[in-house]
Tab-separated table of N, CA and C in Angstrom:
chain	number	residue	atom	x	y	z
A	1	UNK	N	-28.363	-48.885	-29.190
A	1	UNK	CA	-28.061	-48.618	-27.790
A	1	UNK	C	-29.237	-49.079	-26.935
A	2	UNK	N	-28.913	-49.593	-25.782
A	2	UNK	CA	-29.919	-50.122	-24.869
A	2	UNK	C	-29.711	-49.520	-23.489
A	3	UNK	N	-30.789	-49.141	-22.855
A	3	UNK	CA	-30.758	-48.711	-21.466
A	3	UNK	C	-31.709	-49.611	-20.698
A	4	UNK	N	-31.238	-50.166	-19.601
A	4	UNK	CA	-32.075	-50.990	-18.730
A	4	UNK	C	-32.093	-50.322	-17.366
A	5	UNK	N	-33.283	-50.052	-16.859
A	5	UNK	CA	-33.379	-49.403	-15.555
A	5	UNK	C	-34.729	-49.650	-14.926
A	6	UNK	N	-34.791	-49.455	-13.628
A	6	UNK	CA	-36.055	-49.568	-12.915
A	6	UNK	C	-36.913	-48.359	-13.224
A	7	UNK	N	-38.220	-48.517	-13.049
A	7	UNK	CA	-39.144	-47.432	-13.343
A	7	UNK	C	-38.828	-46.198	-12.490
A	8	UNK	N	-38.429	-46.402	-11.233
A	8	UNK	CA	-38.105	-45.273	-10.367
A	8	UNK	C	-36.841	-44.566	-10.854
A	9	UNK	N	-35.850	-45.320	-11.285
A	9	UNK	CA	-34.602	-44.725	-11.766
A	9	UNK	C	-34.814	-44.013	-13.095
A	10	UNK	N	-35.649	-44.584	-13.955
A	10	UNK	CA	-35.891	-43.987	-15.264
A	10	UNK	C	-36.619	-42.656	-15.149
A	11	UNK	N	-37.311	-42.433	-14.058
A	11	UNK	CA	-38.040	-41.189	-13.870
A	11	UNK	C	-37.244	-40.116	-13.162
A	12	UNK	N	-35.979	-40.336	-12.924
A	12	UNK	CA	-35.187	-39.410	-12.100
A	12	UNK	C	-34.246	-38.523	-12.913
A	13	UNK	N	-34.698	-37.998	-14.027
A	13	UNK	CA	-33.924	-36.997	-14.720
A	13	UNK	C	-33.209	-37.455	-15.968
A	14	UNK	N	-33.365	-38.695	-16.363
A	14	UNK	CA	-32.767	-39.141	-17.616
A	14	UNK	C	-33.566	-38.578	-18.781
A	15	UNK	N	-32.878	-38.166	-19.825
A	15	UNK	CA	-33.541	-37.738	-21.040
A	15	UNK	C	-33.088	-38.663	-22.147
A	16	UNK	N	-34.008	-39.444	-22.663
A	16	UNK	CA	-33.676	-40.480	-23.639
A	16	UNK	C	-34.256	-40.123	-25.011
A	17	UNK	N	-33.903	-38.961	-25.549
A	17	UNK	CA	-34.472	-38.541	-26.825
A	17	UNK	C	-33.984	-39.382	-27.988
A	18	UNK	N	-32.910	-40.123	-27.826
A	18	UNK	CA	-32.453	-41.014	-28.897
A	18	UNK	C	-33.303	-42.272	-28.943
A	19	UNK	N	-34.026	-42.550	-27.887
A	19	UNK	CA	-34.874	-43.742	-27.829
A	19	UNK	C	-36.283	-43.391	-28.291
A	20	UNK	N	-36.936	-44.330	-28.951
A	20	UNK	CA	-38.334	-44.137	-29.313
A	20	UNK	C	-39.191	-45.317	-28.855
A	21	UNK	N	-38.559	-46.315	-28.235
A	21	UNK	CA	-39.274	-47.479	-27.709
A	21	UNK	C	-38.883	-47.690	-26.259
A	22	UNK	N	-39.885	-47.920	-25.425
A	22	UNK	CA	-39.637	-48.178	-24.013
A	22	UNK	C	-40.346	-49.476	-23.651
A	23	UNK	N	-39.628	-50.376	-23.006
A	23	UNK	CA	-40.192	-51.658	-22.592
A	23	UNK	C	-40.322	-51.653	-21.076
A	24	UNK	N	-41.536	-51.884	-20.600
A	24	UNK	CA	-41.788	-51.996	-19.166
A	24	UNK	C	-41.897	-53.473	-18.827
A	25	UNK	N	-41.043	-53.941	-17.949
A	25	UNK	CA	-41.115	-55.342	-17.536
A	25	UNK	C	-41.666	-55.480	-16.124
A	26	UNK	N	-41.874	-54.362	-15.447
A	26	UNK	CA	-42.570	-54.345	-14.159
A	26	UNK	C	-43.260	-52.998	-14.041
A	27	UNK	N	-44.269	-52.937	-13.205
A	27	UNK	CA	-45.047	-51.704	-13.058
A	27	UNK	C	-44.927	-51.173	-11.641
A	28	UNK	N	-44.995	-49.869	-11.528
A	28	UNK	CA	-45.020	-49.180	-10.241
A	28	UNK	C	-46.442	-48.689	-10.052
A	29	UNK	N	-47.017	-48.896	-8.883
A	29	UNK	CA	-48.403	-48.492	-8.657
A	29	UNK	C	-48.560	-46.973	-8.607
A	30	UNK	N	-47.459	-46.248	-8.449
A	30	UNK	CA	-47.518	-44.789	-8.387
A	30	UNK	C	-47.711	-44.209	-9.786
A	31	UNK	N	-48.815	-43.502	-9.981
A	31	UNK	CA	-49.102	-42.889	-11.282
A	31	UNK	C	-48.035	-41.874	-11.664
A	32	UNK	N	-47.554	-41.114	-10.704
A	32	UNK	CA	-46.538	-40.103	-11.026
A	32	UNK	C	-45.225	-40.753	-11.453
A	33	UNK	N	-44.804	-41.831	-10.794
A	33	UNK	CA	-43.589	-42.543	-11.224
A	33	UNK	C	-43.761	-43.125	-12.617
A	34	UNK	N	-44.925	-43.686	-12.877
A	34	UNK	CA	-45.213	-44.301	-14.168
A	34	UNK	C	-45.187	-43.258	-15.284
A	35	UNK	N	-45.884	-42.138	-15.080
A	35	UNK	CA	-45.912	-41.069	-16.087
A	35	UNK	C	-44.533	-40.465	-16.298
A	36	UNK	N	-43.806	-40.265	-15.211
A	36	UNK	CA	-42.467	-39.677	-15.319
A	36	UNK	C	-41.531	-40.586	-16.106
A	37	UNK	N	-41.616	-41.885	-15.879
A	37	UNK	CA	-40.773	-42.820	-16.627
A	37	UNK	C	-41.132	-42.790	-18.113
A	38	UNK	N	-42.441	-42.761	-18.427
A	38	UNK	CA	-42.854	-42.714	-19.829
A	38	UNK	C	-42.427	-41.409	-20.493
A	39	UNK	N	-42.367	-40.344	-19.732
A	39	UNK	CA	-42.012	-39.037	-20.287
A	39	UNK	C	-40.547	-38.935	-20.686
A	40	UNK	N	-39.733	-39.850	-20.239
A	40	UNK	CA	-38.298	-39.793	-20.540
A	40	UNK	C	-38.011	-39.791	-22.030
A	41	UNK	N	-38.814	-40.478	-22.839
A	41	UNK	CA	-38.545	-40.517	-24.280
A	41	UNK	C	-39.383	-39.497	-25.051
A	42	UNK	N	-40.147	-38.676	-24.340
A	42	UNK	CA	-40.972	-37.649	-24.985
A	42	UNK	C	-40.421	-36.249	-24.733
A	43	UNK	N	-39.151	-36.103	-24.583
A	43	UNK	CA	-38.564	-34.800	-24.301
A	43	UNK	C	-38.361	-33.987	-25.567
A	44	UNK	N	-38.059	-32.708	-25.397
A	44	UNK	CA	-37.755	-31.824	-26.530
A	44	UNK	C	-36.632	-32.449	-27.339
A	45	UNK	N	-36.796	-32.456	-28.624
A	45	UNK	CA	-35.802	-33.051	-29.496
A	45	UNK	C	-36.217	-34.407	-30.028
A	46	UNK	N	-37.276	-34.988	-29.461
A	46	UNK	CA	-37.754	-36.293	-29.939
A	46	UNK	C	-38.403	-36.104	-31.307
A	47	UNK	N	-37.931	-36.826	-32.287
A	47	UNK	CA	-38.448	-36.683	-33.651
A	47	UNK	C	-39.294	-37.875	-34.090
A	48	UNK	N	-39.283	-38.951	-33.334
A	48	UNK	CA	-39.986	-40.181	-33.711
A	48	UNK	C	-41.248	-40.379	-32.884
A	49	UNK	N	-42.190	-41.159	-33.429
A	49	UNK	CA	-43.313	-41.622	-32.623
A	49	UNK	C	-42.761	-42.555	-31.554
A	50	UNK	N	-43.355	-42.526	-30.379
A	50	UNK	CA	-42.866	-43.349	-29.273
A	50	UNK	C	-43.760	-44.572	-29.089
A	51	UNK	N	-43.130	-45.683	-28.792
A	51	UNK	CA	-43.823	-46.949	-28.597
A	51	UNK	C	-43.520	-47.464	-27.199
A	52	UNK	N	-44.571	-47.866	-26.479
A	52	UNK	CA	-44.415	-48.462	-25.164
A	52	UNK	C	-44.822	-49.925	-25.256
A	53	UNK	N	-44.000	-50.790	-24.734
A	53	UNK	CA	-44.285	-52.223	-24.715
A	53	UNK	C	-44.345	-52.653	-23.257
A	54	UNK	N	-45.420	-53.312	-22.890
A	54	UNK	CA	-45.604	-53.781	-21.522
A	54	UNK	C	-45.501	-55.297	-21.516
A	55	UNK	N	-44.525	-55.831	-20.818
A	55	UNK	CA	-44.372	-57.278	-20.684
A	55	UNK	C	-45.158	-57.713	-19.453
A	56	UNK	N	-46.347	-58.226	-19.694
A	56	UNK	CA	-47.248	-58.573	-18.603
A	56	UNK	C	-47.793	-59.978	-18.849
A	57	UNK	N	-47.714	-60.813	-17.832
A	57	UNK	CA	-48.263	-62.161	-17.896
A	57	UNK	C	-49.737	-62.111	-17.497
A	58	UNK	N	-50.551	-62.824	-18.230
A	58	UNK	CA	-51.991	-62.866	-17.950
A	58	UNK	C	-52.243	-63.298	-16.505
A	59	UNK	N	-53.215	-62.659	-15.867
A	59	UNK	CA	-53.632	-62.958	-14.491
A	59	UNK	C	-52.519	-62.756	-13.476
A	60	UNK	N	-51.637	-61.796	-13.727
A	60	UNK	CA	-50.543	-61.513	-12.791
A	60	UNK	C	-50.830	-60.226	-12.014
A	61	UNK	N	-50.062	-60.012	-10.979
A	61	UNK	CA	-50.167	-58.766	-10.207
A	61	UNK	C	-49.849	-57.581	-11.106
A	62	UNK	N	-48.804	-57.687	-11.938
A	62	UNK	CA	-48.460	-56.586	-12.824
A	62	UNK	C	-49.600	-56.251	-13.782
A	63	UNK	N	-50.330	-57.252	-14.237
A	63	UNK	CA	-51.492	-56.997	-15.089
A	63	UNK	C	-52.550	-56.186	-14.364
A	64	UNK	N	-52.777	-56.515	-13.097
A	64	UNK	CA	-53.754	-55.769	-12.294
A	64	UNK	C	-53.259	-54.357	-12.009
A	65	UNK	N	-51.961	-54.218	-11.761
A	65	UNK	CA	-51.388	-52.889	-11.510
A	65	UNK	C	-51.489	-52.034	-12.772
A	66	UNK	N	-51.162	-52.600	-13.928
A	66	UNK	CA	-51.257	-51.850	-15.182
A	66	UNK	C	-52.697	-51.410	-15.446
A	67	UNK	N	-53.666	-52.279	-15.189
A	67	UNK	CA	-55.072	-51.898	-15.355
A	67	UNK	C	-55.438	-50.766	-14.400
A	68	UNK	N	-54.978	-50.851	-13.146
A	68	UNK	CA	-55.258	-49.793	-12.171
A	68	UNK	C	-54.626	-48.470	-12.612
A	69	UNK	N	-53.417	-48.515	-13.147
A	69	UNK	CA	-52.758	-47.299	-13.634
A	69	UNK	C	-53.540	-46.683	-14.786
A	70	UNK	N	-54.006	-47.508	-15.698
A	70	UNK	CA	-54.805	-46.987	-16.818
A	70	UNK	C	-56.123	-46.408	-16.327
A	71	UNK	N	-56.748	-47.051	-15.342
A	71	UNK	CA	-57.986	-46.524	-14.762
A	71	UNK	C	-57.731	-45.174	-14.103
A	72	UNK	N	-56.613	-45.057	-13.370
A	72	UNK	CA	-56.255	-43.776	-12.740
A	72	UNK	C	-56.047	-42.700	-13.796
A	73	UNK	N	-55.357	-43.068	-14.875
A	73	UNK	CA	-55.083	-42.120	-15.945
A	73	UNK	C	-56.389	-41.661	-16.595
A	74	UNK	N	-57.306	-42.577	-16.843
A	74	UNK	CA	-58.598	-42.226	-17.439
A	74	UNK	C	-59.406	-41.328	-16.511
A	75	UNK	N	-59.394	-41.615	-15.219
A	75	UNK	CA	-60.116	-40.793	-14.252
A	75	UNK	C	-59.530	-39.385	-14.208
A	76	UNK	N	-58.208	-39.275	-14.165
A	76	UNK	CA	-57.567	-37.956	-14.127
A	76	UNK	C	-57.905	-37.158	-15.379
A	77	UNK	N	-57.875	-37.795	-16.537
A	77	UNK	CA	-58.204	-37.116	-17.785
A	77	UNK	C	-59.648	-36.636	-17.774
A	78	UNK	N	-60.559	-37.479	-17.299
A	78	UNK	CA	-61.966	-37.112	-17.241
A	78	UNK	C	-62.175	-35.895	-16.328
A	79	UNK	N	-61.524	-35.889	-15.155
A	79	UNK	CA	-61.672	-34.767	-14.230
A	79	UNK	C	-61.123	-33.479	-14.821
A	80	UNK	N	-59.969	-33.546	-15.465
A	80	UNK	CA	-59.374	-32.350	-16.075
A	80	UNK	C	-60.247	-31.859	-17.223
A	81	UNK	N	-60.723	-32.772	-18.061
A	81	UNK	CA	-61.586	-32.383	-19.179
A	81	UNK	C	-62.864	-31.735	-18.681
A	82	UNK	N	-63.482	-32.297	-17.635
A	82	UNK	CA	-64.688	-31.703	-17.055
A	82	UNK	C	-64.399	-30.310	-16.524
A	83	UNK	N	-63.291	-30.155	-15.823
A	83	UNK	CA	-62.930	-28.848	-15.252
A	83	UNK	C	-62.718	-27.820	-16.355
A	84	UNK	N	-62.003	-28.210	-17.414
A	84	UNK	CA	-61.751	-27.294	-18.530
A	84	UNK	C	-63.037	-26.920	-19.266
A	85	UNK	N	-64.001	-27.805	-19.272
A	85	UNK	CA	-65.281	-27.546	-19.941
A	85	UNK	C	-66.220	-26.717	-19.063
A	86	UNK	N	-65.775	-26.342	-17.874
A	86	UNK	CA	-66.587	-25.523	-16.992
A	86	UNK	C	-67.468	-26.299	-16.040
A	87	UNK	N	-67.387	-27.620	-16.109
A	87	UNK	CA	-68.145	-28.437	-15.163
A	87	UNK	C	-67.314	-28.599	-13.896
A	88	UNK	N	-67.958	-28.664	-12.775
A	88	UNK	CA	-67.260	-28.800	-11.507
A	88	UNK	C	-67.271	-30.272	-11.083
A	89	UNK	N	-66.203	-31.002	-11.361
A	89	UNK	CA	-66.200	-32.438	-11.056
A	89	UNK	C	-66.134	-32.760	-9.572
A	90	UNK	N	-65.860	-31.769	-8.736
A	90	UNK	CA	-65.659	-32.042	-7.301
A	90	UNK	C	-66.869	-31.650	-6.469
A	91	UNK	N	-67.983	-31.316	-7.078
A	91	UNK	CA	-69.181	-30.964	-6.308
A	91	UNK	C	-69.936	-32.180	-5.918
């Protein structure tokens, strides 16, 4: 079975627990849209490891957007980890 949808549509309440692979052919600069779309195959009932494939052409806008999304994700993780460790990242 195959589902093809935009990143915004995929993040709007679909639960794809039968899927374990997600292919991104375009990126959304919104971190919340990106995370929500990826979460579609990580719902309760998922029994398989999940694989994400990003179709990105070298030196493209999508490549830069994907790098920015990963940088945002790393920054958010660092801030949360610091906060949980008792360090105040916002001082």
